[in-house]
Amino acid sequence: MTARVLSIAGSDPSGGAGIQADLKSISAVGGYGMAAITALTAQNTRGVRDVHVPPASFLAAQLDAISDDITIDAVKLGMLANAEVIRTVADWLERTRPPVVVLDPVMVATSGDRLLDADAEAAMRELLPLADLVTPNLGELAVLAGSGDGPPVVAETWAEAIAQAESVSARYGVRVLAKGGHLADDVAPDALVDAGTATIVDFGGDRIATTATHGTGCSLSAAIATLAAEHGDWSAAIAEARRWLRESLRHGEALGVGGGHGPINHFAGLWARGGTRTAPIPAEVEAEWWAGIADVRHEIDELPFIRSLADGSLEREPFLGYLAQDALYLRDYARVLAEAARLAPDAPAQAFWANSAHGSIVGELELHESWLGPAAGRSALDGAGESPVAEPDGATTAYLDHLLATAARGDYAVLVAALLPCFWIYTDLGERLAAGEFGAQALDPEHPYASWLATYADPAFAIATREAIAIVTSAASHATPAIRERMHRAFVASARHELAFFAAPLAAGSVAGATAGAVTA
């Protein structure tokens, strides 16, 4: 189940830190983000200009409204501007007891300025035991580790930072993520320190040279809260959150946001791996692809071969020539179907393409033999005997070259898209011939090619076609945009080869050759 994560923090209208960064971070690592705003800021990448803190009673109302209705799997705590706000949050946590609480104690700015007064700092210390993990920067770690009697001593070495984290963990009974990002070093280590189990888990990493660091602490803590709710393991959550953060840091400057310290790019990885365009559902793919070959389908409808086949005026010689080419085509088409079965990603698809290959060899062979004779049918498919047409013509050759080349590339999705028009266009023609759309002559039982026309409207083939459409459009829906585009190109190329194949029997030799040669994969 998706982790439902509540961020309780201040806002950042520039979008790089606070609530805005938290919601991006939660979403980027797979959670559902919610927000209760503790403070409104006027800030940008150069700094904070003003802060407005709404009444704590309104914060309490926000928190109660969420928890009264929604199960909260994790809470991230950020900017809590004063003691009243901190105690309001503490009271709510004690009442609701969320399973995961990560506290990013916004106490000391990067500049070193203290952001909370003494009363608020005292309230923050009281809040710490209610958290599962605290993620202070070095300045905040120094404040929490100090006694309060003098100025905090900020760690200058990683060993000093670890010692302070151990002190805070032991004193408040909370895990501490010590962060070395502000150390003057070429590396930027982090460590999960847990005095309760006497463990320290180190996370190494080279420093990333970038000015886009605005909101880094907010983003990391929100991501950790989300992933901890998902994994149930703090080390795993921190490791994955750091991997995501470092990727986002590397791409932050490319956003070009602001003239100061810009934000990280929270979605850089998602954009690169998945794109930013919504994938179509299978029904949308089906409608788009079918409409996209409307011109090809219209040209097929108007071909002299189709019209004369429908009204029965087609001479026997071109019809037998068409059947012989079709038999030659089926020989290699069955092999391509078998390759689709071999490449299929699941058993149902594998079975479908294998059954289709078998049908092409057995069922179609029987039909061709009934018209061409046993020797001719076998010759077309397996080389035995003699055939009226010994070699495939230009249209048949071009179509098979397209399918065989696609199969040889080994890309299942593109291959099945190339196979689909042979199902889809034939079924569409058959259903419309059977419905009399090409004239009533096609429905006459005495039609010279009645048995052949009946195969076009075979209900079993129509069912198989629907399954083929479902398999291919589902693959297209789940494919990347680049693969989906390649699938579409292969589909359109096959549709045009279908047109050339139907045109060839009645075309003059030179015209037929030109038509077939014009079709490209």
Coordinates of C-alpha atoms in Angstrom, one line a residue:
M1 CA 0.0 0.0 0.0
T2 CA 1.2 3.5 -0.7
A3 CA 2.6 5.2 2.4
R4 CA 0.4 8.1 3.5
V5 CA 2.8 10.7 4.8
L6 CA 2.0 14.0 6.7
S7 CA 4.4 16.9 6.6
I8 CA 4.0 19.4 9.4
A9 CA 6.2 22.3 8.4
G10 CA 6.4 25.8 7.1
S11 CA 5.8 26.9 3.5
D12 CA 8.3 28.1 0.9
P13 CA 6.7 30.0 -1.9
S14 CA 9.8 29.5 -4.1
G15 CA 9.0 25.7 -4.0
G16 CA 12.5 24.5 -2.9
A17 CA 12.1 23.9 0.8
G18 CA 9.4 23.4 3.5
I19 CA 6.0 22.0 2.7
Q20 CA 6.5 22.4 -1.0
A21 CA 9.8 20.4 -1.0
D22 CA 8.3 17.8 1.4
L23 CA 5.4 17.0 -0.9
K24 CA 7.6 16.7 -3.9
S25 CA 10.0 14.4 -2.0
I26 CA 7.2 12.2 -0.7
S27 CA 5.7 11.8 -4.2
A28 CA 9.1 11.3 -5.8
V29 CA 9.9 8.2 -3.6
G30 CA 6.4 6.7 -4.0
G31 CA 4.3 8.1 -1.1
Y32 CA 1.1 10.1 -0.8
G33 CA 1.8 13.5 0.7
M34 CA -0.3 15.6 3.0
A35 CA 0.5 18.9 4.7
A36 CA -0.3 20.9 7.8
I37 CA 1.2 24.3 7.6
T38 CA 2.9 25.8 10.7
A39 CA 4.1 29.0 9.2
L40 CA 4.0 31.1 6.0
T41 CA 7.2 32.5 4.8
A42 CA 8.1 35.2 2.2
Q43 CA 11.4 33.8 0.8
N44 CA 13.2 32.9 -2.4
T45 CA 16.5 31.2 -3.3
R46 CA 18.4 34.2 -1.8
G47 CA 16.9 34.2 1.7
V48 CA 13.9 34.7 4.0
R49 CA 12.2 38.1 4.0
D50 CA 9.3 37.6 6.4
V51 CA 7.5 34.9 8.4
H52 CA 3.9 34.8 9.5
V53 CA 2.8 32.2 12.1
P54 CA -0.9 31.4 12.1
P55 CA -2.5 30.7 15.5
A56 CA -1.6 27.4 17.0
S57 CA -5.3 26.6 17.4
F58 CA -5.6 26.6 13.6
L59 CA -2.6 24.2 13.3
A60 CA -4.4 21.9 15.8
A61 CA -7.5 22.1 13.6
Q62 CA -5.5 21.1 10.6
L63 CA -4.0 18.1 12.4
D64 CA -7.2 16.9 13.8
A65 CA -9.0 17.2 10.5
I66 CA -6.4 15.0 8.8
S67 CA -6.1 12.3 11.6
D68 CA -9.9 12.1 12.1
D69 CA -10.3 10.9 8.5
I70 CA -7.0 9.5 7.1
T71 CA -4.7 6.8 8.3
I72 CA -1.3 8.3 8.7
D73 CA 1.6 6.0 8.1
A74 CA 4.4 8.5 8.7
V75 CA 4.9 12.1 9.9
K76 CA 7.7 14.4 9.0
L77 CA 8.2 17.4 11.2
G78 CA 9.9 20.5 9.9
M79 CA 9.7 24.2 10.8
L80 CA 8.0 24.7 14.1
A81 CA 8.3 28.4 14.7
N82 CA 7.7 28.8 18.5
A83 CA 7.0 27.0 21.7
E84 CA 3.3 27.1 21.4
V85 CA 3.4 25.5 17.9
I86 CA 5.9 22.8 19.2
R87 CA 3.7 21.9 22.1
T88 CA 0.6 21.8 19.9
V89 CA 2.4 19.2 17.7
A90 CA 3.6 17.3 20.7
D91 CA 0.1 17.0 22.2
W92 CA -1.2 15.8 18.8
L93 CA 1.6 13.2 18.5
E94 CA 0.9 11.8 22.0
R95 CA -2.8 11.4 21.2
T96 CA -2.4 9.9 17.7
R97 CA 0.9 8.0 18.0
P98 CA 1.8 7.8 14.3
P99 CA 4.0 4.7 13.5
V100 CA 6.8 6.7 12.0
V101 CA 7.9 10.2 13.1
V102 CA 11.0 11.9 11.6
L103 CA 12.0 15.3 13.0
D104 CA 14.1 17.7 11.0
P105 CA 14.7 20.3 13.8
V106 CA 14.7 23.6 12.1
M107 CA 16.7 25.5 14.8
V108 CA 19.9 26.9 13.1
A109 CA 20.1 28.4 9.7
T110 CA 22.9 27.5 7.3
S111 CA 24.4 30.9 8.2
G112 CA 24.7 29.8 11.8
D113 CA 21.8 32.1 13.0
R114 CA 19.6 30.6 15.8
L115 CA 16.0 30.4 14.6
L116 CA 14.3 29.6 17.9
D117 CA 14.2 31.5 21.2
A118 CA 15.1 29.8 24.4
D119 CA 11.6 28.8 25.3
A120 CA 11.1 27.2 21.8
E121 CA 14.4 25.4 22.1
A122 CA 13.4 23.9 25.4
A123 CA 10.1 22.8 23.9
M124 CA 12.0 21.2 21.0
R125 CA 14.1 19.2 23.4
E126 CA 10.8 17.9 25.0
L127 CA 9.6 17.0 21.5
L128 CA 12.6 14.8 20.7
P129 CA 11.6 11.7 22.6
L130 CA 8.3 11.6 20.5
A131 CA 10.3 11.2 17.3
D132 CA 11.8 7.9 15.9
L133 CA 14.6 9.7 14.0
V134 CA 16.0 13.2 14.2
T135 CA 18.0 14.7 11.3
P136 CA 19.8 17.8 12.5
N137 CA 22.4 19.8 10.5
L138 CA 25.7 20.3 12.3
G139 CA 24.6 23.5 13.9
E140 CA 21.4 22.0 15.2
L141 CA 23.3 18.9 16.4
A142 CA 25.6 21.1 18.4
V143 CA 22.6 22.9 20.1
L144 CA 20.9 19.6 20.9
A145 CA 24.2 18.1 22.3
G146 CA 25.0 21.2 24.3
S147 CA 24.1 21.8 27.9
G148 CA 22.6 25.2 27.2
D149 CA 25.0 26.9 29.6
G150 CA 27.2 28.3 26.8
P151 CA 27.4 28.7 23.1
P152 CA 27.1 25.5 21.1
V153 CA 30.3 24.0 19.8
V154 CA 29.8 23.0 16.2
A155 CA 31.7 19.8 15.1
E156 CA 34.6 20.4 12.8
T157 CA 35.4 16.8 12.2
W158 CA 33.3 13.7 11.4
A159 CA 34.4 12.1 14.6
E160 CA 33.2 15.1 16.6
A161 CA 29.8 14.9 14.8
I162 CA 29.4 11.2 15.6
A163 CA 30.2 11.8 19.3
Q164 CA 27.6 14.6 19.5
A165 CA 25.0 12.3 17.7
E166 CA 25.7 9.6 20.2
S167 CA 25.2 12.0 23.0
V168 CA 21.8 13.2 21.6
S169 CA 20.7 9.7 20.9
A170 CA 21.5 8.5 24.4
R171 CA 20.0 11.6 26.1
Y172 CA 16.7 11.7 24.3
G173 CA 16.2 8.1 23.3
V174 CA 16.0 8.8 19.6
R175 CA 17.9 7.7 16.5
V176 CA 20.0 10.5 15.1
L177 CA 21.1 10.9 11.4
A178 CA 24.4 12.7 11.7
K179 CA 25.0 14.6 8.4
G180 CA 28.5 15.7 7.3
G181 CA 27.4 17.8 4.4
H182 CA 28.6 21.1 6.1
L183 CA 32.1 19.7 6.9
A184 CA 35.0 21.1 5.0
D185 CA 35.9 17.9 3.2
D186 CA 35.7 16.3 -0.2
V187 CA 33.4 13.6 1.1
A188 CA 29.9 14.1 2.5
P189 CA 29.2 11.2 4.9
D190 CA 26.1 10.5 6.9
A191 CA 25.6 8.0 9.8
L192 CA 22.6 6.5 11.5
V193 CA 23.4 6.6 15.2
D194 CA 21.3 4.6 17.7
A195 CA 22.5 4.6 21.3
G196 CA 19.7 2.3 22.3
T197 CA 21.2 -0.5 20.2
A198 CA 24.8 0.8 20.4
T199 CA 25.0 0.8 16.6
I200 CA 26.3 3.2 14.0
V201 CA 25.5 2.6 10.3
D202 CA 27.8 4.6 8.0
F203 CA 26.7 6.0 4.6
G204 CA 29.5 7.3 2.5
G205 CA 29.6 9.4 -0.6
D206 CA 31.7 12.0 -2.4
R207 CA 30.6 15.6 -2.1
I208 CA 28.5 16.8 -5.1
A209 CA 29.7 20.1 -6.5
T210 CA 26.5 22.1 -6.9
T211 CA 24.9 25.4 -5.7
A212 CA 21.5 23.8 -5.9
T213 CA 21.2 22.9 -2.2
H214 CA 18.1 24.8 -1.1
G215 CA 15.8 22.5 0.8
T216 CA 18.2 19.6 1.0
G217 CA 17.5 18.8 4.7
C218 CA 13.7 19.1 4.2
S219 CA 13.7 16.8 1.2
L220 CA 15.9 14.1 2.8
S221 CA 13.9 13.9 6.0
A222 CA 10.6 13.7 4.1
A223 CA 11.9 11.0 1.8
I224 CA 13.3 9.0 4.8
A225 CA 9.9 9.1 6.6
T226 CA 8.1 7.9 3.4
L227 CA 10.6 5.0 2.8
A228 CA 10.7 4.0 6.5
A229 CA 6.9 3.5 6.4
E230 CA 7.3 1.4 3.3
H231 CA 10.4 -0.7 4.3
G232 CA 10.0 -0.8 8.1
D233 CA 13.8 -0.6 8.2
W234 CA 15.7 2.6 9.0
S235 CA 19.0 1.7 7.4
A236 CA 17.3 0.7 4.1
A237 CA 15.1 3.8 4.1
I238 CA 18.1 6.1 4.7
A239 CA 20.2 4.4 2.0
E240 CA 17.4 4.7 -0.6
A241 CA 16.6 8.2 0.4
R242 CA 20.2 9.3 0.1
R243 CA 20.5 7.6 -3.3
W244 CA 17.5 9.6 -4.5
L245 CA 18.7 12.8 -3.0
R246 CA 22.1 12.6 -4.5
E247 CA 20.6 12.0 -7.9
S248 CA 18.3 15.1 -7.4
L249 CA 21.3 17.2 -6.3
R250 CA 23.2 16.3 -9.4
H251 CA 20.4 17.7 -11.6
G252 CA 19.3 20.7 -9.5
E253 CA 21.3 23.4 -11.3
A254 CA 19.8 22.3 -14.7
L255 CA 16.4 23.7 -13.4
G256 CA 17.7 27.2 -13.6
V257 CA 15.6 28.4 -10.6
G258 CA 16.6 31.6 -8.9
G259 CA 19.8 33.6 -8.5
G260 CA 20.8 32.2 -5.1
H261 CA 21.1 28.6 -3.9
G262 CA 18.5 26.9 -6.1
P263 CA 16.5 23.8 -5.3
I264 CA 17.3 20.2 -6.0
N265 CA 15.5 18.5 -8.9
H266 CA 13.1 16.2 -7.0
F267 CA 11.8 14.4 -10.1
A268 CA 15.0 14.3 -12.2
G269 CA 15.2 10.5 -12.0
L270 CA 11.5 10.0 -12.7
W271 CA 11.5 12.3 -15.7
A272 CA 14.6 10.6 -17.1
R273 CA 13.4 7.1 -16.7
G274 CA 9.7 7.4 -17.2
G275 CA 9.1 10.7 -19.2
T276 CA 6.6 13.3 -18.4
R277 CA 3.8 12.3 -20.7
T278 CA 0.9 10.2 -19.5
A279 CA 0.8 6.8 -21.1
P280 CA -2.4 6.0 -23.1
I281 CA -4.7 3.2 -21.9
P282 CA -5.1 0.2 -24.3
A283 CA -8.4 1.5 -25.5
E284 CA -6.8 4.8 -26.5
V285 CA -4.0 3.0 -28.3
E286 CA -6.5 1.0 -30.2
A287 CA -8.6 4.0 -31.3
E288 CA -5.6 6.0 -32.2
W289 CA -3.8 3.3 -34.2
W290 CA -7.0 2.2 -36.1
A291 CA -7.9 5.8 -37.0
G292 CA -4.2 6.4 -38.0
I293 CA -4.5 3.8 -40.8
A294 CA -8.0 5.0 -42.0
D295 CA -6.4 6.1 -45.3
V296 CA -4.8 2.7 -45.9
R297 CA -8.1 0.9 -45.0
H298 CA -10.0 3.2 -47.5
E299 CA -7.5 2.4 -50.2
I300 CA -7.8 -1.3 -49.6
D301 CA -11.6 -1.0 -49.8
E302 CA -11.3 0.7 -53.2
L303 CA -8.9 -1.8 -54.7
P304 CA -10.2 -3.6 -57.8
F305 CA -9.2 -6.9 -56.3
I306 CA -11.4 -6.4 -53.3
R307 CA -14.3 -5.0 -55.2
S308 CA -14.3 -7.7 -57.8
L309 CA -13.7 -10.4 -55.2
A310 CA -16.8 -9.1 -53.4
D311 CA -19.1 -9.0 -56.4
G312 CA -17.8 -12.3 -57.9
S313 CA -16.4 -10.8 -61.1
L314 CA -12.8 -11.5 -60.2
E315 CA -11.1 -13.8 -62.8
R316 CA -9.9 -17.2 -61.5
E317 CA -6.3 -16.7 -62.5
P318 CA -5.6 -13.6 -60.4
F319 CA -7.5 -15.2 -57.5
L320 CA -5.4 -18.3 -57.6
G321 CA -2.3 -16.2 -57.9
Y322 CA -3.4 -14.3 -54.8
L323 CA -3.9 -17.7 -53.0
A324 CA -0.5 -19.0 -54.0
Q325 CA 1.2 -15.8 -52.7
D326 CA -0.8 -16.0 -49.5
A327 CA 0.3 -19.6 -49.0
L328 CA 3.9 -18.5 -49.5
Y329 CA 3.4 -15.7 -47.1
L330 CA 2.0 -18.0 -44.4
R331 CA 5.1 -20.1 -44.5
D332 CA 7.3 -17.4 -43.0
Y333 CA 4.4 -15.6 -41.2
A334 CA 4.0 -18.8 -39.1
R335 CA 7.7 -18.6 -38.2
V336 CA 7.4 -15.0 -37.1
L337 CA 4.3 -15.9 -35.0
A338 CA 6.4 -18.7 -33.4
E339 CA 9.2 -16.2 -32.6
A340 CA 6.6 -13.9 -30.9
A341 CA 5.6 -16.9 -28.8
R342 CA 9.3 -17.5 -27.9
L343 CA 9.7 -13.8 -26.9
A344 CA 6.4 -13.4 -25.1
P345 CA 6.7 -12.2 -21.5
D346 CA 3.9 -14.3 -20.0
A347 CA 2.3 -17.7 -20.5
P348 CA -1.1 -16.4 -21.9
A349 CA 0.7 -14.4 -24.6
Q350 CA 3.0 -17.2 -25.4
A351 CA 0.1 -19.6 -25.8
F352 CA -1.8 -17.2 -28.0
W353 CA 1.0 -16.6 -30.5
A354 CA 1.9 -20.3 -30.6
N355 CA -1.7 -21.3 -31.3
S356 CA -1.8 -18.6 -34.0
A357 CA 1.4 -20.1 -35.6
H358 CA -0.2 -23.5 -35.6
G359 CA -3.4 -22.2 -37.1
S360 CA -1.5 -20.5 -39.9
I361 CA 0.3 -23.8 -40.8
V362 CA -2.6 -26.2 -40.5
G363 CA -5.9 -24.4 -41.0
E364 CA -4.8 -22.1 -43.7
L365 CA -2.9 -24.9 -45.5
E366 CA -6.1 -26.9 -45.7
L367 CA -8.0 -24.0 -47.2
H368 CA -5.3 -23.3 -49.8
E369 CA -5.1 -27.0 -50.7
S370 CA -8.8 -27.0 -51.3
W371 CA -8.3 -24.4 -54.0
L372 CA -4.8 -25.0 -55.3
G373 CA -4.6 -28.7 -54.8
P374 CA -2.5 -30.7 -52.4
A375 CA 0.7 -30.4 -54.3
A376 CA 0.4 -26.7 -54.7
G377 CA -0.5 -26.1 -51.1
R378 CA 2.4 -28.2 -49.8
S379 CA 4.8 -26.5 -52.3
A380 CA 3.9 -23.1 -51.1
L381 CA 4.5 -24.0 -47.4
D382 CA 7.2 -26.7 -47.4
G383 CA 8.8 -26.9 -50.8
A384 CA 7.3 -30.2 -51.9
G385 CA 5.7 -30.7 -55.3
E386 CA 5.2 -27.9 -57.8
S387 CA 3.3 -24.6 -57.3
P388 CA 1.6 -22.4 -59.8
V389 CA 3.8 -19.6 -58.4
A390 CA 7.2 -20.9 -57.4
E391 CA 8.5 -17.7 -55.9
P392 CA 7.0 -14.8 -53.8
D393 CA 6.3 -11.7 -55.8
G394 CA 7.6 -8.2 -54.8
A395 CA 4.7 -7.4 -52.5
T396 CA 5.0 -10.7 -50.6
T397 CA 8.8 -10.4 -50.4
A398 CA 8.7 -6.9 -49.0
Y399 CA 6.1 -7.8 -46.4
L400 CA 8.0 -10.9 -45.2
D401 CA 11.3 -9.0 -45.2
H402 CA 9.6 -6.4 -42.9
L403 CA 8.3 -9.1 -40.5
L404 CA 11.4 -11.2 -40.5
A405 CA 13.7 -8.2 -39.9
T406 CA 11.5 -7.1 -37.0
A407 CA 11.6 -10.6 -35.5
A408 CA 15.4 -10.7 -35.9
R409 CA 15.7 -7.5 -33.7
G410 CA 14.2 -9.5 -30.8
D411 CA 12.0 -6.7 -29.6
Y412 CA 8.7 -8.4 -28.6
A413 CA 6.5 -5.3 -28.4
V414 CA 7.6 -4.0 -31.8
L415 CA 7.2 -7.5 -33.3
V416 CA 3.6 -8.1 -32.2
A417 CA 2.7 -4.6 -33.3
A418 CA 4.0 -5.6 -36.8
L419 CA 1.9 -8.8 -36.7
L420 CA -1.4 -7.1 -35.7
P421 CA -2.6 -5.7 -39.1
C422 CA -2.7 -9.2 -40.6
F423 CA -5.3 -10.0 -37.9
W424 CA -7.1 -6.7 -37.7
I425 CA -7.5 -5.8 -41.3
Y426 CA -8.6 -9.3 -42.4
T427 CA -11.2 -9.5 -39.7
D428 CA -12.5 -6.0 -40.5
L429 CA -12.8 -6.9 -44.1
G430 CA -14.5 -10.2 -43.4
E431 CA -17.1 -8.7 -41.0
R432 CA -18.0 -6.0 -43.5
L433 CA -18.1 -8.4 -46.4
A434 CA -20.4 -10.6 -44.4
A435 CA -22.6 -7.6 -43.5
G436 CA -23.0 -6.8 -47.2
E437 CA -21.2 -3.5 -47.1
F438 CA -19.4 -4.3 -50.4
G439 CA -22.7 -5.3 -52.1
A440 CA -25.3 -8.1 -51.7
Q441 CA -23.4 -10.3 -54.2
A442 CA -20.9 -11.3 -51.5
L443 CA -23.8 -12.8 -49.5
D444 CA -25.0 -15.1 -52.4
P445 CA -24.4 -18.8 -51.6
E446 CA -23.7 -19.3 -55.3
H447 CA -20.9 -16.7 -55.2
P448 CA -17.8 -18.3 -57.0
Y449 CA -15.6 -17.6 -54.0
A450 CA -18.2 -18.2 -51.3
S451 CA -16.1 -20.6 -49.3
W452 CA -13.2 -18.2 -49.3
L453 CA -15.3 -15.2 -48.2
A454 CA -16.7 -17.3 -45.4
T455 CA -13.2 -17.6 -43.9
Y456 CA -12.9 -13.8 -43.7
A457 CA -15.9 -13.7 -41.3
D458 CA -14.9 -16.7 -39.2
P459 CA -16.1 -16.0 -35.6
A460 CA -13.1 -17.9 -34.2
F461 CA -10.7 -15.6 -36.1
A462 CA -12.6 -12.6 -34.9
I463 CA -12.1 -13.7 -31.3
A464 CA -8.4 -14.3 -32.0
T465 CA -8.2 -10.8 -33.4
R466 CA -9.7 -9.3 -30.4
E467 CA -7.2 -11.1 -28.2
A468 CA -4.3 -9.9 -30.5
I469 CA -5.5 -6.3 -30.2
A470 CA -5.7 -6.6 -26.4
I471 CA -2.2 -8.1 -26.1
V472 CA -0.6 -5.5 -28.4
T473 CA -2.4 -2.4 -27.1
S474 CA -1.6 -3.5 -23.5
A475 CA 2.0 -3.8 -24.4
A476 CA 1.9 -0.4 -26.0
S477 CA 0.2 1.2 -23.0
H478 CA 3.0 -0.1 -20.7
A479 CA 5.9 0.7 -23.0
T480 CA 8.1 3.8 -22.9
P481 CA 7.2 6.6 -25.3
A482 CA 10.1 5.6 -27.5
I483 CA 9.2 2.0 -27.7
R484 CA 5.5 2.8 -28.2
E485 CA 6.5 5.0 -31.2
R486 CA 8.5 2.2 -32.7
M487 CA 5.5 -0.1 -32.2
H488 CA 3.3 2.3 -34.0
R489 CA 5.7 2.7 -36.9
A490 CA 5.9 -1.1 -37.3
F491 CA 2.1 -1.4 -37.2
V492 CA 1.6 1.3 -39.9
A493 CA 4.3 -0.3 -42.1
S494 CA 2.5 -3.7 -41.9
A495 CA -0.8 -2.0 -42.8
R496 CA 0.8 -0.5 -45.9
H497 CA 2.2 -3.9 -46.8
E498 CA -1.3 -5.3 -46.5
L499 CA -2.4 -2.7 -49.0
A500 CA 0.4 -3.7 -51.4
F501 CA -0.4 -7.4 -50.9
F502 CA -4.1 -6.9 -51.9
A503 CA -3.2 -4.6 -54.8
A504 CA -0.6 -7.0 -56.4
P505 CA -2.9 -9.6 -58.0
L506 CA -4.5 -7.1 -60.4
A507 CA -1.7 -4.6 -60.7
A508 CA 0.5 -4.4 -63.8
G509 CA 4.0 -5.8 -63.1
S510 CA 5.7 -2.5 -63.0
V511 CA 3.0 -0.9 -60.9
A512 CA 2.9 -3.8 -58.4
G513 CA 6.6 -3.6 -58.0
A514 CA 6.5 0.1 -57.4
T515 CA 3.7 -0.3 -54.9
A516 CA 5.6 -3.0 -52.9
G517 CA 8.9 -1.1 -53.1
A518 CA 7.3 2.1 -51.7
V519 CA 6.4 0.3 -48.4
T520 CA 9.1 0.7 -45.8
A521 CA 9.3 -0.6 -42.3

